[in-house]
C-alpha cells in the first residue's frame, strides 16, 4: 500500500510541475513571419491618416483617415477599401476608380501623414497609447512610455502584432523593430 501512495504522490507532483512549467511557456519566441513583418512594405489599417494627392485636382487633394471598417471616403468614388493594402496598391485602386468616368489619366500619390498608434503596457513608467515613428524599436517605445520600472524584465518583452489578419504574440528582445499597431507588454522580472 505504501508503494501505491508513493507512486500516486509522484504522479501528482509530476502533473503539478508540468502545469506550472506550461504556464511559463505560454509565450514562445517570435515566429519567423513575425520578424519578417518589420521589413515588408507598410500595410495600411484602421487609424492611419493618409495624405492623398491627385495631380492637378486640388479639390481631391486632402488628408483622409482609414475608418474602423478599413475604408476611406474619397470624393467622386465613395468608399475605397484600404485595410491590408500598401500605399502603391491603394493609389492604383483610387486611380482606377477615377478613370471610370471622372478623370482621363489620374496621377495619385499617397503618403502616410500619421501612423496608427502603438500600445505599451506593463512595467513601464506610463502605460498607454503612443505615436508610432518609422524605425522605432521596443527600446524607443519604452523610453517614450517613461522607461522601465524597477521591477521590469529589461531583457525581453512580449509584442502582439497583426500579420495577414491573424493576431500573433511573440517574445522579442528590446532592440527589435516594431510596426504601427503593435502592443508591447513589459513583464515583471522574477528576481
CSV table of C-alpha atoms in Angstrom, one decimal:
chain,number,residue,atom,x,y,z
A,1,UNK,CA,0.0,0.0,0.0
A,2,UNK,CA,2.9,2.3,0.8
A,3,UNK,CA,4.3,1.9,-2.8
A,4,UNK,CA,0.9,2.8,-4.3
A,5,UNK,CA,0.7,6.0,-2.2
A,6,UNK,CA,4.3,7.0,-3.2
A,7,UNK,CA,3.5,6.4,-6.9
A,8,UNK,CA,0.3,8.5,-6.6
A,9,UNK,CA,2.2,11.4,-4.9
A,10,UNK,CA,4.9,11.2,-7.5
A,11,UNK,CA,2.3,11.2,-10.4
A,12,UNK,CA,0.5,14.2,-8.8
A,13,UNK,CA,3.8,16.0,-8.3
A,14,UNK,CA,4.8,15.5,-11.9
A,15,UNK,CA,1.4,16.7,-13.1
A,16,UNK,CA,1.7,19.8,-11.0
A,17,UNK,CA,5.2,20.6,-12.2
A,18,UNK,CA,4.0,20.1,-15.8
A,19,UNK,CA,1.1,22.5,-15.3
A,20,UNK,CA,3.4,25.1,-13.7
A,21,UNK,CA,6.0,24.8,-16.4
A,22,UNK,CA,3.4,25.0,-19.2
A,23,UNK,CA,2.3,28.4,-17.7
A,24,UNK,CA,5.9,29.6,-18.1
A,25,UNK,CA,5.9,28.5,-21.7
A,26,UNK,CA,2.7,30.4,-22.8
A,27,UNK,CA,4.8,32.9,-24.8
A,28,UNK,CA,7.2,31.4,-27.3
A,29,UNK,CA,9.9,33.2,-29.2
A,30,UNK,CA,8.5,35.2,-32.1
A,31,UNK,CA,7.9,33.1,-35.3
A,32,UNK,CA,9.8,33.9,-38.5
A,33,UNK,CA,6.8,35.7,-40.1
A,34,UNK,CA,6.6,38.0,-37.0
A,35,UNK,CA,10.1,39.4,-37.6
A,36,UNK,CA,9.7,39.5,-41.4
A,37,UNK,CA,6.7,41.8,-40.9
A,38,UNK,CA,9.1,44.6,-39.9
A,39,UNK,CA,10.8,44.6,-43.3
A,40,UNK,CA,7.7,44.3,-45.5
A,41,UNK,CA,6.1,47.3,-47.3
A,42,UNK,CA,3.9,49.1,-44.9
A,43,UNK,CA,0.4,47.6,-44.7
A,44,UNK,CA,-2.5,50.1,-44.0
A,45,UNK,CA,-5.1,49.6,-41.3
A,46,UNK,CA,-7.7,51.5,-39.3
A,47,UNK,CA,-6.3,54.6,-37.7
A,48,UNK,CA,-3.8,55.5,-40.3
A,49,UNK,CA,-4.1,59.1,-41.7
A,50,UNK,CA,-3.1,59.4,-45.3
A,51,UNK,CA,-2.2,62.5,-47.4
A,52,UNK,CA,-3.6,61.7,-50.9
A,53,UNK,CA,-2.6,64.0,-53.7
A,54,UNK,CA,-4.3,63.9,-57.1
A,55,UNK,CA,-2.2,65.8,-59.6
A,56,UNK,CA,-3.9,68.9,-61.0
A,57,UNK,CA,-7.0,68.3,-58.8
A,58,UNK,CA,-6.7,70.5,-55.7
A,59,UNK,CA,-10.3,69.7,-54.6
A,60,UNK,CA,-9.4,66.0,-54.2
A,61,UNK,CA,-6.0,66.5,-52.6
A,62,UNK,CA,-6.6,66.2,-48.8
A,63,UNK,CA,-5.9,64.1,-45.7
A,64,UNK,CA,-8.1,61.0,-45.2
A,65,UNK,CA,-8.3,58.7,-42.2
A,66,UNK,CA,-8.9,54.9,-42.5
A,67,UNK,CA,-12.1,54.2,-40.6
A,68,UNK,CA,-12.8,51.2,-38.3
A,69,UNK,CA,-14.1,49.1,-41.2
A,70,UNK,CA,-10.9,49.7,-43.1
A,71,UNK,CA,-12.2,52.2,-45.7
A,72,UNK,CA,-11.6,55.8,-46.7
A,73,UNK,CA,-14.3,58.0,-48.1
A,74,UNK,CA,-12.8,59.5,-51.3
A,75,UNK,CA,-14.6,62.2,-53.4
A,76,UNK,CA,-16.5,61.0,-56.5
A,77,UNK,CA,-15.7,57.3,-56.0
A,78,UNK,CA,-17.0,56.9,-52.4
A,79,UNK,CA,-15.7,54.2,-50.1
A,80,UNK,CA,-12.4,52.6,-51.0
A,81,UNK,CA,-11.0,49.6,-49.2
A,82,UNK,CA,-7.6,50.4,-47.6
A,83,UNK,CA,-7.0,47.8,-44.9
A,84,UNK,CA,-4.2,45.4,-45.7
A,85,UNK,CA,-3.1,47.3,-48.8
A,86,UNK,CA,0.2,49.0,-49.4
A,87,UNK,CA,0.4,52.7,-50.4
A,88,UNK,CA,1.1,51.7,-54.1
A,89,UNK,CA,-1.9,49.3,-54.2
A,90,UNK,CA,-4.2,51.9,-52.7
A,91,UNK,CA,-3.1,54.7,-55.1
A,92,UNK,CA,-3.6,52.3,-58.1
A,93,UNK,CA,-7.0,51.4,-56.8
A,94,UNK,CA,-8.1,55.0,-56.4
A,95,UNK,CA,-6.6,55.9,-59.9
A,96,UNK,CA,-8.5,53.0,-61.5
A,97,UNK,CA,-11.8,54.2,-59.9
A,98,UNK,CA,-11.2,57.8,-61.0
A,99,UNK,CA,-10.6,56.6,-64.6
A,100,UNK,CA,-14.1,55.2,-64.7
A,101,UNK,CA,-15.8,58.3,-65.9
A,102,UNK,CA,-14.2,61.0,-63.8
A,103,UNK,CA,-10.7,61.8,-64.9
A,104,UNK,CA,-8.8,60.8,-68.1
A,105,UNK,CA,-5.4,59.9,-66.7
A,106,UNK,CA,-5.3,60.5,-62.9
A,107,UNK,CA,-2.0,60.6,-61.1
A,108,UNK,CA,-2.5,59.6,-57.5
A,109,UNK,CA,0.2,59.7,-54.8
A,110,UNK,CA,-0.2,58.7,-51.2
A,111,UNK,CA,1.9,59.4,-48.1
A,112,UNK,CA,1.3,58.4,-44.5
A,113,UNK,CA,0.5,61.6,-42.6
A,114,UNK,CA,0.2,59.8,-39.2
A,115,UNK,CA,0.7,56.2,-38.5
A,116,UNK,CA,-1.6,54.3,-36.2
A,117,UNK,CA,-0.5,54.2,-32.5
A,118,UNK,CA,1.4,51.6,-30.6
A,119,UNK,CA,0.3,50.5,-27.2
A,120,UNK,CA,2.6,49.9,-24.3
A,121,UNK,CA,1.6,48.1,-21.1
A,122,UNK,CA,3.1,46.5,-18.0
A,123,UNK,CA,6.2,47.5,-16.1
A,124,UNK,CA,6.8,51.0,-17.7
A,125,UNK,CA,6.6,54.5,-16.3
A,126,UNK,CA,3.3,55.4,-18.0
A,127,UNK,CA,1.3,52.7,-19.9
A,128,UNK,CA,-0.8,54.0,-22.7
A,129,UNK,CA,-1.2,54.7,-26.4
A,130,UNK,CA,1.7,56.4,-28.2
A,131,UNK,CA,2.5,57.7,-31.7
A,132,UNK,CA,4.5,55.4,-33.9
A,133,UNK,CA,7.6,56.6,-35.7
A,134,UNK,CA,9.1,54.6,-38.6
A,135,UNK,CA,12.2,52.7,-37.5
A,136,UNK,CA,11.0,52.6,-33.9
A,137,UNK,CA,12.4,49.8,-31.7
A,138,UNK,CA,11.0,48.3,-28.5
A,139,UNK,CA,13.6,50.3,-26.5
A,140,UNK,CA,12.5,53.5,-28.2
A,141,UNK,CA,8.8,52.8,-27.4
A,142,UNK,CA,9.6,52.0,-23.8
A,143,UNK,CA,11.6,55.3,-23.5
A,144,UNK,CA,8.6,57.2,-24.8
A,145,UNK,CA,6.4,55.5,-22.1
A,146,UNK,CA,8.7,56.7,-19.3
A,147,UNK,CA,11.2,53.9,-19.3
A,148,UNK,CA,11.3,50.6,-17.4
A,149,UNK,CA,10.2,50.4,-13.8
A,150,UNK,CA,12.5,49.0,-11.1
A,151,UNK,CA,10.7,45.6,-11.4
A,152,UNK,CA,10.7,45.3,-15.2
A,153,UNK,CA,12.3,42.5,-17.2
A,154,UNK,CA,14.5,44.5,-19.4
A,155,UNK,CA,15.8,41.6,-21.5
A,156,UNK,CA,12.8,40.6,-23.5
A,157,UNK,CA,9.2,41.8,-23.9
A,158,UNK,CA,6.0,40.4,-25.5
A,159,UNK,CA,4.8,42.0,-28.6
A,160,UNK,CA,1.4,41.4,-30.1
A,161,UNK,CA,1.1,42.1,-33.8
A,162,UNK,CA,-1.5,41.5,-36.6
A,163,UNK,CA,0.0,39.6,-39.5
A,164,UNK,CA,-2.1,38.8,-42.5
A,165,UNK,CA,-5.3,39.2,-40.5
A,166,UNK,CA,-4.0,37.0,-37.7
A,167,UNK,CA,-3.1,38.3,-34.2
A,168,UNK,CA,0.3,36.8,-33.1
A,169,UNK,CA,2.2,37.3,-29.8
A,170,UNK,CA,5.9,36.6,-29.6
A,171,UNK,CA,8.8,37.4,-27.2
A,172,UNK,CA,11.4,39.7,-28.6
A,173,UNK,CA,14.5,41.5,-27.3
A,174,UNK,CA,14.4,45.2,-26.7
A,175,UNK,CA,16.4,46.1,-29.8
A,176,UNK,CA,13.8,44.5,-32.1
A,177,UNK,CA,11.9,46.7,-34.5
A,178,UNK,CA,8.2,47.3,-34.1
A,179,UNK,CA,5.5,48.2,-36.5
A,180,UNK,CA,2.5,50.6,-36.2
A,181,UNK,CA,-0.4,49.0,-34.3
A,182,UNK,CA,1.8,46.8,-32.1
A,183,UNK,CA,1.0,46.2,-28.5
A,184,UNK,CA,4.1,45.9,-26.2
A,185,UNK,CA,3.9,44.2,-22.8
A,186,UNK,CA,6.8,44.5,-20.4
A,187,UNK,CA,6.7,41.7,-17.9
A,188,UNK,CA,7.8,41.9,-14.3
A,189,UNK,CA,11.1,40.1,-13.6
A,190,UNK,CA,11.1,37.2,-11.3
A,191,UNK,CA,14.2,38.1,-9.2
